[in-house]
PDB file of C-alpha atoms in Angstrom:
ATOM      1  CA  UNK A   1     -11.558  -8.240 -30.069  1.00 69.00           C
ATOM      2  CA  UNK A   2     -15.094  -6.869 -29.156  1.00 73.00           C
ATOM      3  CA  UNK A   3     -16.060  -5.052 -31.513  1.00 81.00           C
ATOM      4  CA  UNK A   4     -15.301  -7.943 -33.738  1.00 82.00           C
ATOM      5  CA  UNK A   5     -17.829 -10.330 -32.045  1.00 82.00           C
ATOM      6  CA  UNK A   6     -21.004 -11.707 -33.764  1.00 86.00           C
ATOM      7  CA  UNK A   7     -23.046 -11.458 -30.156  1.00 82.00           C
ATOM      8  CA  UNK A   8     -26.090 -13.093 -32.234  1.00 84.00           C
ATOM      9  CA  UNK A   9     -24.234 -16.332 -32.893  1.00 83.00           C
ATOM     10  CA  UNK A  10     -23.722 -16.421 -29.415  1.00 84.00           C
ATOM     11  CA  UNK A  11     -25.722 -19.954 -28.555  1.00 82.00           C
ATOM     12  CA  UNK A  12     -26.899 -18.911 -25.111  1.00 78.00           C
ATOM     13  CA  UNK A  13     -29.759 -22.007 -25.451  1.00 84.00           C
ATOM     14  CA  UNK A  14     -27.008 -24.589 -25.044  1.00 82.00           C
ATOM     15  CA  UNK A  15     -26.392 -26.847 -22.024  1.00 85.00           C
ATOM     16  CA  UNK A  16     -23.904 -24.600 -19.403  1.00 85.00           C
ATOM     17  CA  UNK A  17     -24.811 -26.705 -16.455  1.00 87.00           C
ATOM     18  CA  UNK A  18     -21.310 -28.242 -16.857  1.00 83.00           C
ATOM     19  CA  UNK A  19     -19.706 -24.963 -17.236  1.00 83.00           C
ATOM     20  CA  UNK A  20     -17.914 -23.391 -14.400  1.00 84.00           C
ATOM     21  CA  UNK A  21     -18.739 -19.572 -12.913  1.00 86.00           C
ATOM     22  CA  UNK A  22     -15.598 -18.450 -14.571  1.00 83.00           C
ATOM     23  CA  UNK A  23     -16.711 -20.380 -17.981  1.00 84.00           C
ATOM     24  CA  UNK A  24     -20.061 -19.002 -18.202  1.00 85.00           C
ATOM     25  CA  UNK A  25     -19.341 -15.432 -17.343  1.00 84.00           C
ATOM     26  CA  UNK A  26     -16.673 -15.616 -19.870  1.00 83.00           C
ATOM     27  CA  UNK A  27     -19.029 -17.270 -22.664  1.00 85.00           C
ATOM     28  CA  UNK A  28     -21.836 -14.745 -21.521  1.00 83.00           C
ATOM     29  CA  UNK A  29     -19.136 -11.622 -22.432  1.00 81.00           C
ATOM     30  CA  UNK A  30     -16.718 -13.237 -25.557  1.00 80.00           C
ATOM     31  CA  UNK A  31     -19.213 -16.159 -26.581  1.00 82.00           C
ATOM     32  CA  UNK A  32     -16.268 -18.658 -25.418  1.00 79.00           C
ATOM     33  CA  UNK A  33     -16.059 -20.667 -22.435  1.00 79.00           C
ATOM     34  CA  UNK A  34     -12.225 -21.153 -21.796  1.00 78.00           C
ATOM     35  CA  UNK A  35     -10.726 -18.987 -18.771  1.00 68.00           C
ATOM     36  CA  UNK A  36      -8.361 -18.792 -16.170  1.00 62.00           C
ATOM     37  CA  UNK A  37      -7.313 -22.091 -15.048  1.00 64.00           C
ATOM     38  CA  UNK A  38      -9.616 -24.094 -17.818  1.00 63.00           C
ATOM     39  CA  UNK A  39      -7.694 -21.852 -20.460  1.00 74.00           C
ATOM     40  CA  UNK A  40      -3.708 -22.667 -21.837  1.00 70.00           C
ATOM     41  CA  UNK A  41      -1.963 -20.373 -23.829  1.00 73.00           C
ATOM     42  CA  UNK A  42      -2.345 -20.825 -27.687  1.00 74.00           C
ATOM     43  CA  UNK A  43      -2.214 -19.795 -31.100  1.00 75.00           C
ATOM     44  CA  UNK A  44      -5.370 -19.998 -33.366  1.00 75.00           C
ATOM     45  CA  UNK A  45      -4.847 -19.805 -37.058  1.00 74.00           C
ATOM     46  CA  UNK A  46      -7.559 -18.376 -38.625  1.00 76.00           C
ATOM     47  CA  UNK A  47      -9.058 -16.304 -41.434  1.00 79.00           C
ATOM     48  CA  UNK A  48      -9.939 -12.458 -41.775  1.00 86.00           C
ATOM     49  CA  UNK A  49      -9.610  -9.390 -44.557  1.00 91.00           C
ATOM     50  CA  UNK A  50      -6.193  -7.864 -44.772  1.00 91.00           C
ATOM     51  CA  UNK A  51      -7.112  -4.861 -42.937  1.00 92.00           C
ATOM     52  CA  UNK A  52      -8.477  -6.324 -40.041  1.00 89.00           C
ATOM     53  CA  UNK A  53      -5.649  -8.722 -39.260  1.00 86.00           C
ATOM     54  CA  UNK A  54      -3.075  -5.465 -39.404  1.00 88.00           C
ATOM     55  CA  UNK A  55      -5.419  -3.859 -37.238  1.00 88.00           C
ATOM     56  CA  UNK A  56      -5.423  -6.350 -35.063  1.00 83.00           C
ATOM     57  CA  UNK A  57      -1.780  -7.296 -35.016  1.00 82.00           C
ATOM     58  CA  UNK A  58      -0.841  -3.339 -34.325  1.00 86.00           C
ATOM     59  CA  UNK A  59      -2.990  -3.154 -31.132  1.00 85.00           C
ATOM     60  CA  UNK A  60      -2.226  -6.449 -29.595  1.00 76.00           C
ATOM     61  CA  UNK A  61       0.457  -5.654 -27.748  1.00 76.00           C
ATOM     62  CA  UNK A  62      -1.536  -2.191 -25.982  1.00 77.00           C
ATOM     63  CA  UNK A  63      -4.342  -5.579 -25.350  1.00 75.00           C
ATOM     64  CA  UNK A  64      -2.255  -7.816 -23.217  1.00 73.00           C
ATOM     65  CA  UNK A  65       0.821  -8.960 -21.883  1.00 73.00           C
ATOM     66  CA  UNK A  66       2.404 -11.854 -23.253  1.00 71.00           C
ATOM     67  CA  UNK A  67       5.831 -13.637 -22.458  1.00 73.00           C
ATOM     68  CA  UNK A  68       8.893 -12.190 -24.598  1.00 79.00           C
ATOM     69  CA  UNK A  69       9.496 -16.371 -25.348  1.00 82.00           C
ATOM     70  CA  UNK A  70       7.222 -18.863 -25.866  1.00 78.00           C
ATOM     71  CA  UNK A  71       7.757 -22.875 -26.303  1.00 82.00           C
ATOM     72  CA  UNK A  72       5.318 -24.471 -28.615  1.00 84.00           C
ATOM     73  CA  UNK A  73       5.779 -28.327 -27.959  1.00 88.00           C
ATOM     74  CA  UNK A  74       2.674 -29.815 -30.428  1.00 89.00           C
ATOM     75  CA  UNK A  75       0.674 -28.951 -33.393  1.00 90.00           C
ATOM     76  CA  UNK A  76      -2.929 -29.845 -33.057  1.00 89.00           C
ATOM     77  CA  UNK A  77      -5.305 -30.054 -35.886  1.00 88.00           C
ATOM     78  CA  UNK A  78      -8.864 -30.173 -34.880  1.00 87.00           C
ATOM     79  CA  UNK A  79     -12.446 -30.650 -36.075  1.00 86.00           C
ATOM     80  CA  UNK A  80     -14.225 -27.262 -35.787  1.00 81.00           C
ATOM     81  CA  UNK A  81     -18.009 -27.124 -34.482  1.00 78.00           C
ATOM     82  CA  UNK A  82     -20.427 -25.252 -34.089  1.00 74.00           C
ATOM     83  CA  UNK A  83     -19.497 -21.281 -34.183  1.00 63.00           C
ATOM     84  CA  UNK A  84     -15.558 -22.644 -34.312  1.00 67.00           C
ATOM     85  CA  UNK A  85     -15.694 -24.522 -30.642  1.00 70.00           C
ATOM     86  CA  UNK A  86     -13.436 -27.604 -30.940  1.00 74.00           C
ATOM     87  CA  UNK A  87     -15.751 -30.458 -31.275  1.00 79.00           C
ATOM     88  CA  UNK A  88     -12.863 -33.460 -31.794  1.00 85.00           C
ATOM     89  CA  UNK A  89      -8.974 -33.543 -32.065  1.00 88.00           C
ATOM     90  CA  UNK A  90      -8.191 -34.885 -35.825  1.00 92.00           C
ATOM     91  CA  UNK A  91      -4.197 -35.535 -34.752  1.00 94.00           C
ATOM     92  CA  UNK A  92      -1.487 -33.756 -32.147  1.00 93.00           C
ATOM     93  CA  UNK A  93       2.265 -34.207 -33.445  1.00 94.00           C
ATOM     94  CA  UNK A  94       5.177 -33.308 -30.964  1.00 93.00           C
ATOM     95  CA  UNK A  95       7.845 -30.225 -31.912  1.00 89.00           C
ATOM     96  CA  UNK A  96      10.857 -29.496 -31.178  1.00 80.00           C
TER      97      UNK A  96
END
């Protein structure tokens, strides 16, 4: 994904003290603070040209390994903030 990041909308003036190492390094590198144990497994829905979503698609599996199954258990709609950070769940409905 880096060569897709906007490294100037990186907002490296905000308030980290609450951050952890792990969550700074990785906002200092990707511009996003959620890592290791602070991060769970997800799917983001989100919006790109054609061409880049292919792209991306193709090479994800050469990226990183990811479990063969997967249980999704909720749906989570959220408020987006600034540069796309959650800022405030809207509603979380159970599957399954």
């Amino acid at each position: 994904m880096e060569p897709h990041l906007d490294r100037a909308a990186f907002d490296t003036a905000q308030d980290m003290s609450h951050f952890t190492d792990a969550e700074r390094a990785s906002y200092a590198r990707f511009g996003y603070r959620y890592t290791g144990e602070a991060y769970t497994p997800h799917l983001t829905l989100g919006r790109t040209d054609e061409e880049t979503a292919l792209a991306l698609a193709r090479s994800g599996p050469g990226r990183t390994a990811v479990p063969r199954t997967w249980l999704f258990d909720r749906l989570s709609c959220y408020l987006m903030g600034e540069h796309g950070a959650h800022a405030r769940t809207l509603a979380v409905r159970p599957l399954g």
